Tab-separated table of C-alpha atoms (C1' of nucleotides) in Angstrom:
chain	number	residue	atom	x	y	z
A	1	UNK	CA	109.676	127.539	56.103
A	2	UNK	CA	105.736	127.695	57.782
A	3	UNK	CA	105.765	124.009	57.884
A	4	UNK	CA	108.918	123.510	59.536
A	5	UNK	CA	108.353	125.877	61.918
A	6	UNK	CA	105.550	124.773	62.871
A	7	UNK	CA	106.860	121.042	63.257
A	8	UNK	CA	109.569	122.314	64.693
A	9	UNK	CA	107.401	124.409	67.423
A	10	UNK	CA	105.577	120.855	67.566
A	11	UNK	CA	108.411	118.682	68.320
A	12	UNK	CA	109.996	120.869	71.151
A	13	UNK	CA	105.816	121.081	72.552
A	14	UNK	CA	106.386	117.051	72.326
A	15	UNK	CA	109.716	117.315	74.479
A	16	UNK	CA	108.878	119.277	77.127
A	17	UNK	CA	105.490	117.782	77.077
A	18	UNK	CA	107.092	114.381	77.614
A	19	UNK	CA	109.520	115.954	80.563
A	20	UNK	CA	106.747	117.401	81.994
A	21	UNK	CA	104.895	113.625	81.627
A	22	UNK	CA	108.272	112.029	83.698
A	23	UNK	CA	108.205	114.693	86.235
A	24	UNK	CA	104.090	114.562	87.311
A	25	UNK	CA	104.168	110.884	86.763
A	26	UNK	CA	106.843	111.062	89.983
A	27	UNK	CA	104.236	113.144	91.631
A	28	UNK	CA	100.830	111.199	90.570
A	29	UNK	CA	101.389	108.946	93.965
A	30	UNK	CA	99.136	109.500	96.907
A	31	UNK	CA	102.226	107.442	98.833
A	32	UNK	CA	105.212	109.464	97.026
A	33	UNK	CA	103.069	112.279	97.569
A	34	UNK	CA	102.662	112.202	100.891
A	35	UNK	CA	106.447	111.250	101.031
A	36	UNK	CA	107.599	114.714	99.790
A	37	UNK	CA	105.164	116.876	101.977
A	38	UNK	CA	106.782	115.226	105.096
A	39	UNK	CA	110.156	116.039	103.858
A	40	UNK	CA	109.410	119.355	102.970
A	41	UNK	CA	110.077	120.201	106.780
A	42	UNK	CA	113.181	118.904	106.802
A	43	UNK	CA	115.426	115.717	106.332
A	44	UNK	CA	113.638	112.274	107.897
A	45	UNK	CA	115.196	108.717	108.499
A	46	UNK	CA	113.072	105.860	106.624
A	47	UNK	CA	111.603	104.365	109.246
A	48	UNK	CA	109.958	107.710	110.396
A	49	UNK	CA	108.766	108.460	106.562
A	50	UNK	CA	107.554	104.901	106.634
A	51	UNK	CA	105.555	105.392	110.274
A	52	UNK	CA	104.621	109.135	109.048
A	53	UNK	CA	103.098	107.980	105.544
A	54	UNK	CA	101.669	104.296	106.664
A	55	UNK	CA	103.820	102.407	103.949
A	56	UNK	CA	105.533	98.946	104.650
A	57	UNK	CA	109.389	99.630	104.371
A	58	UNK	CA	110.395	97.801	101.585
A	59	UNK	CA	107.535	99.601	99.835
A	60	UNK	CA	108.917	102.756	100.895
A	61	UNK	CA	112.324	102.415	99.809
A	62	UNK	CA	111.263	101.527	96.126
A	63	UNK	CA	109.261	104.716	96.115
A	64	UNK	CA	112.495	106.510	97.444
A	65	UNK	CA	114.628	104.928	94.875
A	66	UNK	CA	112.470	106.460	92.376
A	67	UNK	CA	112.088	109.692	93.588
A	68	UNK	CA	115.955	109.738	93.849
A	69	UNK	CA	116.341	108.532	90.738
A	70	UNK	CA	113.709	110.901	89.123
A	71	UNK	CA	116.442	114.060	91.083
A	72	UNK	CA	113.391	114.908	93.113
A	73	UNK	CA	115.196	113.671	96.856
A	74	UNK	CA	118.753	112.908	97.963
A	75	UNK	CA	119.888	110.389	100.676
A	76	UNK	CA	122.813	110.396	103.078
A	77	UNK	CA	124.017	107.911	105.433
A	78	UNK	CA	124.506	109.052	108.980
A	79	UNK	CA	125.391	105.684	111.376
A	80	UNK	CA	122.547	103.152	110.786
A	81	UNK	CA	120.115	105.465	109.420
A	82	UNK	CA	119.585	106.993	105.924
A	83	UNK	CA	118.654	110.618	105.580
A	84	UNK	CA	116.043	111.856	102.654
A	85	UNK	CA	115.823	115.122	101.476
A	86	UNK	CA	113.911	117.299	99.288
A	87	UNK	CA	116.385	118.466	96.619
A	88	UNK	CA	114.011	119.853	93.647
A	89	UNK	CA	113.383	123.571	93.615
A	90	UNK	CA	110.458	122.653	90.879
A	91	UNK	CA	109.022	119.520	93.137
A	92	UNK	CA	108.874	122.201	95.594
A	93	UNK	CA	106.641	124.522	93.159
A	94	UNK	CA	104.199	122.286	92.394
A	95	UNK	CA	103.756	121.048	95.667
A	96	UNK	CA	103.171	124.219	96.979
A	97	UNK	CA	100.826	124.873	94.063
A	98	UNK	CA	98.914	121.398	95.313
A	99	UNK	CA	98.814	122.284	98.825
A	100	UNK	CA	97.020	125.379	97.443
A	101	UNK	CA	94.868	123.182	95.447
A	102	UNK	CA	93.597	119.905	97.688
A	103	UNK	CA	94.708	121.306	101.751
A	104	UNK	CA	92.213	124.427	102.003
A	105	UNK	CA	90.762	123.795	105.613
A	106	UNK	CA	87.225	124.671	103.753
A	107	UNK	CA	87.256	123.644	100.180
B	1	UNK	CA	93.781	113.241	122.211
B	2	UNK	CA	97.142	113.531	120.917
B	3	UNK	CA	96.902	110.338	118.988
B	4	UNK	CA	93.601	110.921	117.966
B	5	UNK	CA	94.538	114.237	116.530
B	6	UNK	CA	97.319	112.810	114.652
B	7	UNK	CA	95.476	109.882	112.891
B	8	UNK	CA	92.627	112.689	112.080
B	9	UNK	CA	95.605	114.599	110.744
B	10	UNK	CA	97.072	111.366	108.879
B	11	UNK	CA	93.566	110.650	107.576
B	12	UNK	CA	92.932	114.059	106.141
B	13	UNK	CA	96.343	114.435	104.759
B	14	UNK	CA	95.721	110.760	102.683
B	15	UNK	CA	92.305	111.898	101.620
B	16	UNK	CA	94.190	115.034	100.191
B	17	UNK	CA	96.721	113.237	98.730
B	18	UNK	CA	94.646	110.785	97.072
B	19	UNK	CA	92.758	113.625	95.378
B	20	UNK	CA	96.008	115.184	94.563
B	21	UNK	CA	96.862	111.810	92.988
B	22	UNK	CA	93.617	111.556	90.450
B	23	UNK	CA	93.742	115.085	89.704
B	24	UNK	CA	98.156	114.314	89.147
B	25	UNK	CA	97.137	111.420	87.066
B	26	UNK	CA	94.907	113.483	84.896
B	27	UNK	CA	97.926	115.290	83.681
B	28	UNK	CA	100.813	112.840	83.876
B	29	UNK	CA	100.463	112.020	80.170
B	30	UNK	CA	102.089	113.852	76.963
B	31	UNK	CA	99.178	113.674	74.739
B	32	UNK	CA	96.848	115.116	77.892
B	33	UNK	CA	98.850	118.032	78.217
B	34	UNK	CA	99.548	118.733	74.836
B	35	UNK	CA	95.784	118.634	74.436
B	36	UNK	CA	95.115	121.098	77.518
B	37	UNK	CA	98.237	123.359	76.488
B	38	UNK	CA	95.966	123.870	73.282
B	39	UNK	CA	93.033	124.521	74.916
B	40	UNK	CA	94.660	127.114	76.894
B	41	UNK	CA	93.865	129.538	73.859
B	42	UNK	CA	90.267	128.867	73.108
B	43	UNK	CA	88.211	125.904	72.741
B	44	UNK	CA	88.506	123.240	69.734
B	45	UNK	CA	87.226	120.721	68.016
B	46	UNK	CA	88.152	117.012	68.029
B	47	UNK	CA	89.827	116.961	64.314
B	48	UNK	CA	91.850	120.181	65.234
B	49	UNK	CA	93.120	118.764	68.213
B	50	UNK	CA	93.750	115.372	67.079
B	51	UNK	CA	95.818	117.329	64.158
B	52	UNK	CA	97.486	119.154	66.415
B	53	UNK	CA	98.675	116.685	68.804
B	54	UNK	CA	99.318	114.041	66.284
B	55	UNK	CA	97.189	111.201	67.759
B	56	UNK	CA	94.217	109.038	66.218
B	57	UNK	CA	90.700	110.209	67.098
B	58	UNK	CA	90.175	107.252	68.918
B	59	UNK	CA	92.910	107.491	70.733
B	60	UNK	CA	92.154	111.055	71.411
B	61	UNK	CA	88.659	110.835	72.019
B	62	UNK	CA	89.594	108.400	74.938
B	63	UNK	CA	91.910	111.355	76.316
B	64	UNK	CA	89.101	113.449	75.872
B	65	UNK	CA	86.455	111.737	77.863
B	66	UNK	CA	88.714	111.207	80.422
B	67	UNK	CA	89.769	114.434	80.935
B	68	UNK	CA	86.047	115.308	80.812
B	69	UNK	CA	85.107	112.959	82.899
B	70	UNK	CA	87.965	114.212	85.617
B	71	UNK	CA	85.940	117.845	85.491
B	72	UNK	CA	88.965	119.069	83.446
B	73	UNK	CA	86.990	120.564	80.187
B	74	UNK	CA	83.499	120.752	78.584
B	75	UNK	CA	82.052	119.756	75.388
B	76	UNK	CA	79.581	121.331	73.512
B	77	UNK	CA	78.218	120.448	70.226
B	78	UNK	CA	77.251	122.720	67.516
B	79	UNK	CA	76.559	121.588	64.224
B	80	UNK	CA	78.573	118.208	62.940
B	81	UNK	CA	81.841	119.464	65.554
B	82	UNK	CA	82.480	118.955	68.905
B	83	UNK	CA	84.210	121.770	70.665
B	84	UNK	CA	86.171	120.846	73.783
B	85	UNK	CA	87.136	123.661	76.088
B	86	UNK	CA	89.177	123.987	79.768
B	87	UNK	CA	87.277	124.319	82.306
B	88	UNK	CA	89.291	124.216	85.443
B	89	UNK	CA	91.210	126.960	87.431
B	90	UNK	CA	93.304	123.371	89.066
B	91	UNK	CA	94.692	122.634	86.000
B	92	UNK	CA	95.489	126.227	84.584
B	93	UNK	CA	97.652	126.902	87.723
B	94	UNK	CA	99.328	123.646	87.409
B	95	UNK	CA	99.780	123.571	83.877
B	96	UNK	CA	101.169	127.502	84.267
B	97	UNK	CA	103.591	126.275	86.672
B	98	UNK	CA	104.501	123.614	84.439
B	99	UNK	CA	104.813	125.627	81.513
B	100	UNK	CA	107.597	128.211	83.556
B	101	UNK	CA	109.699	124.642	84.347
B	102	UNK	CA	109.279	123.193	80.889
B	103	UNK	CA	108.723	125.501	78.362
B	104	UNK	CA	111.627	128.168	78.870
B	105	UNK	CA	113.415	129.143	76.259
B	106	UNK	CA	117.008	128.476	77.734
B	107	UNK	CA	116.724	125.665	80.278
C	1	DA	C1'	65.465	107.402	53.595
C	2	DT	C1'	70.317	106.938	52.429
C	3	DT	C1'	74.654	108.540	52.694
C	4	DC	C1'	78.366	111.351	54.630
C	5	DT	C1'	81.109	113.357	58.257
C	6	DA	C1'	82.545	113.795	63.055
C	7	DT	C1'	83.024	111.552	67.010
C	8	DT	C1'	82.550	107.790	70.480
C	9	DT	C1'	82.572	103.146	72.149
C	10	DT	C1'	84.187	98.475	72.622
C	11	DA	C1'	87.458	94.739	72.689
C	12	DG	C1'	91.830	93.218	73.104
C	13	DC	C1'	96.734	93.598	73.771
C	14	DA	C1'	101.416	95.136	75.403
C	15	DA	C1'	103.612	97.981	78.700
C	16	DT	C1'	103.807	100.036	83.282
C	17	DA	C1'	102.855	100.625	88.236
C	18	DT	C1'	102.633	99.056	92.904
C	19	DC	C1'	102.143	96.000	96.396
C	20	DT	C1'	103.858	91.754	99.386
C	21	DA	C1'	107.102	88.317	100.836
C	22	DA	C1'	111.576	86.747	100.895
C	23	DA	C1'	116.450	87.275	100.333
C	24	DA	C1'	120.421	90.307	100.268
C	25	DT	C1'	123.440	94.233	101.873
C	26	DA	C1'	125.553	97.608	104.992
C	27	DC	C1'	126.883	99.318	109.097
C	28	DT	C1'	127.065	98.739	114.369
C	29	DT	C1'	127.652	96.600	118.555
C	30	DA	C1'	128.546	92.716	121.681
D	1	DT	C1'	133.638	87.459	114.377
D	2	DA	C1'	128.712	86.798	115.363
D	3	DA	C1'	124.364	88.933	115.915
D	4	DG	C1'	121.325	92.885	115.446
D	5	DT	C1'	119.271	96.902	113.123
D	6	DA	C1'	118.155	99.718	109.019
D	7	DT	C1'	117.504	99.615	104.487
D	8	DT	C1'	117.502	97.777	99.709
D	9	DT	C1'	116.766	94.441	96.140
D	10	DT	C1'	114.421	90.818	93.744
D	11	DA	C1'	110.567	88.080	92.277
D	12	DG	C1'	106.067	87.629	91.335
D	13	DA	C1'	101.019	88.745	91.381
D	14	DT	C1'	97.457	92.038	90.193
D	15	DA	C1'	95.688	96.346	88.399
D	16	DT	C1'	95.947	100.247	85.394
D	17	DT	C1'	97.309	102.631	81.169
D	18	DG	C1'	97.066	103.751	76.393
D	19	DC	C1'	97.265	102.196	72.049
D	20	DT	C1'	94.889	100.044	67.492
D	21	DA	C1'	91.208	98.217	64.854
D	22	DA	C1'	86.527	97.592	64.285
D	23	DA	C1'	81.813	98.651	65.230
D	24	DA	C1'	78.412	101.999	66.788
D	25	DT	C1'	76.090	106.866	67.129
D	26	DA	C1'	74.610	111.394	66.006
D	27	DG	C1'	73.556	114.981	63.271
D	28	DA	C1'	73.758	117.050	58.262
D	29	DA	C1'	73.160	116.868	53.507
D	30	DT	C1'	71.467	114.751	49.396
DNA sequence: ATTCTATTTTAGCAATATCTAAAATACTTA
DNA sequence: TAAGTATTTTAGATATTGCTAAAATAGAAT
């Protein structure tokens, strides 16, 4: 019963180590980055994410598809624009965590 | 001096996100952060870890120098063994964070 | 010195990521 | 309905990732 345990302990360590490995590889984006700090103050059309983060729009809205896809943002349609949102409590966590991290004004 | 505060705002926020992104990178990866989780409880050798994680040494000894060469852990030889041990407060608090979204019991 | 053990390095390949340019879609307004 | 604006989708080029297999190093033991 050791050995299974253990295997066992090591497949559901290979699980969440592989959700965890979906989830930063969202994250591991200067771009997508940057992306999720400016809607972390609130909703923003794509051309104003696109202006805000320097990013051609069709290379913006491939980086929002994945995000949304990933569950990290959410989009609504309001007239001709389309409204992003942050939706991910745990997004949320680790960028704060970052922002800790890498936006000290004296590292 | 509006818009020159602004791009000096946009600049520092990309040089902070592309940091963000190596460091991101670093841990985006199963097999990286199965390897860190271990070394969360003490420092190991390359055949323990390679055991543990359930990769090749080559392939693990790639990890390994990467992560090393990211500022991520230390290596220190004594005798035939290599012991490989954290070394960075960054990655704790991300990979503590991590561990509260991925490793709960009931998710 | 030769051999053994632990680890690293190199080369090469298949898969993935990310951009640009061009075409397509969706809604609005004239 | 035609034209305009906002956004997405597709195609393709280039770079990066992460493995395996084979060769190279480094120190220990005989």
């Amino acid at each position: 019963m050791e050995k299974r345990n253990l295997s066992l302990a090591h497949e559901a360590m290979q699980r969440h180590a592989s959700e965890a490995e979906r989830f930063l590889k969202e994250l591991a984006n200067a771009n997508r980055l940057m992306v999720l700090c400016h809607l972390v103050s609130g909703e923003k059309n794509v051309g104003d994410i696109a202006e805000a983060v320097g990013l051609s729009q069709s290379a913006l809205s491939q980086h929002l598809a994945r995000l949304k896809d990933a569950g990290l943002i959410t989009s609504e349609r309001r007239g001709l624009m389309i409204y992003y949102r942050l939706c991910s409590a745990e997004a949320q966590a680790v960028l704060a965590v970052l922002q800790l991290i890498f936006c000290r004004e004296h590292p």
